[in-house]
PDB file of C-alpha atoms in Angstrom:
ATOM      1  CA  MET R   1      -0.173  -0.188   0.103  1.00  0.00           C
ATOM      2  CA  ALA R   2       1.277   3.477  -0.890  1.00  0.00           C
ATOM      3  CA  VAL R   3      -0.122   6.617   0.346  1.00  0.00           C
ATOM      4  CA  LYS R   4       0.712   9.969  -1.717  1.00  0.00           C
ATOM      5  CA  ILE R   5      -0.034  13.393  -0.673  1.00  0.00           C
ATOM      6  CA  ARG R   6      -1.307  15.191  -3.414  1.00  0.00           C
ATOM      7  CA  GLN R   7      -2.968  18.440  -4.935  1.00  0.00           C
ATOM      8  CA  LEU R   8      -6.157  16.674  -6.049  1.00  0.00           C
ATOM      9  CA  VAL R   9      -7.711  19.970  -7.334  1.00  0.00           C
ATOM     10  CA  ALA R  10      -5.525  22.045  -9.299  1.00  0.00           C
ATOM     11  CA  PRO R  11      -6.115  25.825  -8.905  1.00  0.00           C
ATOM     12  CA  SER R  12      -9.241  26.633 -11.493  1.00  0.00           C
ATOM     13  CA  LEU R  13     -11.516  28.682 -12.333  1.00  0.00           C
ATOM     14  CA  VAL R  14     -15.301  27.452 -11.427  1.00  0.00           C
ATOM     15  CA  PRO R  15     -17.605  27.578 -14.578  1.00  0.00           C
ATOM     16  CA  ASN R  16     -21.622  27.931 -14.675  1.00  0.00           C
ATOM     17  CA  THR R  17     -21.980  24.279 -16.180  1.00  0.00           C
ATOM     18  CA  ASN R  18     -21.195  20.956 -14.218  1.00  0.00           C
ATOM     19  CA  GLN R  19     -17.293  20.673 -14.198  1.00  0.00           C
ATOM     20  CA  THR R  20     -15.400  17.626 -13.035  1.00  0.00           C
ATOM     21  CA  PHE R  21     -12.343  18.798 -11.199  1.00  0.00           C
ATOM     22  CA  TYR R  22     -11.161  15.361  -9.673  1.00  0.00           C
ATOM     23  CA  THR R  23     -11.700  11.934 -11.016  1.00  0.00           C
ATOM     24  CA  CYS R  24     -10.207   9.255  -8.773  1.00  0.00           C
ATOM     25  CA  PRO R  25      -7.663   6.903 -10.822  1.00  0.00           C
ATOM     26  CA  ALA R  26      -8.068   3.212 -11.122  1.00  0.00           C
ATOM     27  CA  ASN R  27      -6.743   1.011  -8.134  1.00  0.00           C
ATOM     28  CA  THR R  28      -6.827   3.942  -6.017  1.00  0.00           C
ATOM     29  CA  LYS R  29      -9.009   5.640  -3.182  1.00  0.00           C
ATOM     30  CA  ALA R  30      -8.623   9.285  -2.456  1.00  0.00           C
ATOM     31  CA  VAL R  31      -9.172  11.220   0.775  1.00  0.00           C
ATOM     32  CA  PHE R  32      -9.849  14.974   0.645  1.00  0.00           C
ATOM     33  CA  ARG R  33      -8.219  16.737   3.130  1.00  0.00           C
ATOM     34  CA  ALA R  34      -9.224  20.467   2.168  1.00  0.00           C
ATOM     35  CA  LEU R  35     -11.143  22.033  -0.630  1.00  0.00           C
ATOM     36  CA  SER R  36     -10.893  25.902  -0.775  1.00  0.00           C
ATOM     37  CA  LEU R  37     -13.044  28.112  -2.706  1.00  0.00           C
ATOM     38  CA  HIS R  38     -12.743  31.773  -3.669  1.00  0.00           C
ATOM     39  CA  ASN R  39     -15.021  34.582  -5.190  1.00  0.00           C
ATOM     40  CA  SER R  40     -12.981  36.999  -6.923  1.00  0.00           C
ATOM     41  CA  SER R  41     -15.896  38.917  -8.512  1.00  0.00           C
ATOM     42  CA  ALA R  42     -17.786  42.076  -7.301  1.00  0.00           C
ATOM     43  CA  GLY R  43     -21.094  40.284  -6.398  1.00  0.00           C
ATOM     44  CA  ASN R  44     -22.312  37.123  -4.765  1.00  0.00           C
ATOM     45  CA  VAL R  45     -21.577  33.760  -6.296  1.00  0.00           C
ATOM     46  CA  THR R  46     -23.192  30.608  -5.328  1.00  0.00           C
ATOM     47  CA  ILE R  47     -21.121  27.229  -5.982  1.00  0.00           C
ATOM     48  CA  GLU R  48     -22.353  23.581  -5.714  1.00  0.00           C
ATOM     49  CA  VAL R  49     -20.083  20.683  -4.812  1.00  0.00           C
ATOM     50  CA  TRP R  50     -21.017  17.129  -6.110  1.00  0.00           C
ATOM     51  CA  VAL R  51     -19.886  13.604  -5.777  1.00  0.00           C
ATOM     52  CA  VAL R  52     -20.604  11.613  -8.862  1.00  0.00           C
ATOM     53  CA  PRO R  53     -20.139   7.752  -8.379  1.00  0.00           C
ATOM     54  CA  THR R  54     -18.208   5.932 -10.935  1.00  0.00           C
ATOM     55  CA  GLY R  55     -20.028   5.575 -14.262  1.00  0.00           C
ATOM     56  CA  GLN R  56     -22.816   7.887 -13.473  1.00  0.00           C
ATOM     57  CA  SER R  57     -23.517  11.519 -14.477  1.00  0.00           C
ATOM     58  CA  ALA R  58     -24.174  14.820 -12.628  1.00  0.00           C
ATOM     59  CA  ALA R  59     -27.848  13.718 -12.676  1.00  0.00           C
ATOM     60  CA  ASN R  60     -27.015  11.052 -10.568  1.00  0.00           C
ATOM     61  CA  GLY R  61     -24.639  12.576  -8.147  1.00  0.00           C
ATOM     62  CA  TYR R  62     -25.029  13.644  -4.689  1.00  0.00           C
ATOM     63  CA  LYS R  63     -24.751  17.344  -3.813  1.00  0.00           C
ATOM     64  CA  ILE R  64     -22.664  17.897  -0.597  1.00  0.00           C
ATOM     65  CA  ALA R  65     -22.246  21.554  -0.437  1.00  0.00           C
ATOM     66  CA  LYS R  66     -23.810  24.703  -1.651  1.00  0.00           C
ATOM     67  CA  VAL R  67     -22.281  27.868  -0.444  1.00  0.00           C
ATOM     68  CA  THR R  68     -23.004  31.736  -1.508  1.00  0.00           C
ATOM     69  CA  LEU R  69     -19.636  33.852  -1.456  1.00  0.00           C
ATOM     70  CA  ALA R  70     -19.828  37.505  -0.958  1.00  0.00           C
ATOM     71  CA  ALA R  71     -17.564  39.444  -2.923  1.00  0.00           C
ATOM     72  CA  ASN R  72     -13.750  38.787  -2.598  1.00  0.00           C
ATOM     73  CA  ILE R  73     -14.672  36.337   0.041  1.00  0.00           C
ATOM     74  CA  SER R  74     -12.674  32.809   0.388  1.00  0.00           C
ATOM     75  CA  GLN R  75     -14.217  29.700   2.232  1.00  0.00           C
ATOM     76  CA  ARG R  76     -12.800  26.448   3.249  1.00  0.00           C
ATOM     77  CA  LEU R  77     -15.342  23.339   2.812  1.00  0.00           C
ATOM     78  CA  THR R  78     -15.491  21.319   5.987  1.00  0.00           C
ATOM     79  CA  GLU R  79     -17.931  19.227   4.150  1.00  0.00           C
ATOM     80  CA  VAL R  80     -15.153  17.566   2.094  1.00  0.00           C
ATOM     81  CA  GLU R  81     -12.838  17.080   4.989  1.00  0.00           C
ATOM     82  CA  GLY R  82     -12.055  13.073   5.106  1.00  0.00           C
ATOM     83  CA  LEU R  83     -14.498  12.539   2.181  1.00  0.00           C
ATOM     84  CA  VAL R  84     -13.540   9.123   0.636  1.00  0.00           C
ATOM     85  CA  LEU R  85     -13.859   8.488  -3.145  1.00  0.00           C
ATOM     86  CA  ALA R  86     -13.295   5.119  -4.944  1.00  0.00           C
ATOM     87  CA  GLU R  87     -11.803   4.157  -8.138  1.00  0.00           C
ATOM     88  CA  GLY R  88     -13.649   6.093 -10.708  1.00  0.00           C
ATOM     89  CA  ASP R  89     -15.897   8.529  -8.378  1.00  0.00           C
ATOM     90  CA  MET R  90     -15.767  12.291  -9.376  1.00  0.00           C
ATOM     91  CA  LEU R  91     -16.003  15.654  -7.697  1.00  0.00           C
ATOM     92  CA  GLN R  92     -17.512  17.986  -9.806  1.00  0.00           C
ATOM     93  CA  THR R  93     -18.763  21.748  -9.204  1.00  0.00           C
ATOM     94  CA  LEU R  94     -21.272  24.102 -10.630  1.00  0.00           C
ATOM     95  CA  GLY R  95     -21.033  27.938 -10.111  1.00  0.00           C
ATOM     96  CA  SER R  96     -23.639  30.575 -10.757  1.00  0.00           C
ATOM     97  CA  VAL R  97     -21.354  32.954 -12.470  1.00  0.00           C
ATOM     98  CA  ASN R  98     -19.144  31.498 -15.205  1.00  0.00           C
ATOM     99  CA  GLY R  99     -15.233  32.233 -13.845  1.00  0.00           C
ATOM    100  CA  ALA R 100     -16.136  34.313 -11.293  1.00  0.00           C
ATOM    101  CA  SER R 101     -14.769  32.201  -8.596  1.00  0.00           C
ATOM    102  CA  SER R 102     -11.683  29.644  -8.093  1.00  0.00           C
ATOM    103  CA  ILE R 103     -11.043  26.166  -6.345  1.00  0.00           C
ATOM    104  CA  ILE R 104      -8.277  24.351  -5.239  1.00  0.00           C
ATOM    105  CA  GLY R 105      -8.085  21.114  -2.997  1.00  0.00           C
ATOM    106  CA  GLY R 106      -5.502  18.604  -1.787  1.00  0.00           C
ATOM    107  CA  GLY R 107      -5.604  15.113   0.192  1.00  0.00           C
ATOM    108  CA  VAL R 108      -4.034  11.807  -0.509  1.00  0.00           C
ATOM    109  CA  GLU R 109      -4.129   8.794  -2.531  1.00  0.00           C
ATOM    110  CA  VAL R 110      -3.887   5.188  -1.654  1.00  0.00           C
ATOM    111  CA  THR R 111      -3.169   2.831  -3.957  1.00  0.00           C
TER     112      THR R 111
END
């Protein structure tokens, strides 16, 4: 068994369509330790975070967080701390304003 500390979600802008930011690799389990969001716009932005099981679409996913961030505010999502994803599971987001917010996350992958 190997445990690798990783940046699971690279710094990215959150679009206003469902976007996969992490897919758990084959023969691996991933554990999220942190996920942070930042609103860089002048107005409020709402961001939803979903877990989508392997082989499923966003319509079959599970919403684990929905946050509204005021202008220039950051938030760490405690809802994902300790979240375990199995092979093929995905972490997706949906923002209310295209590219107005950013995301970054880290954790470990166990093979």
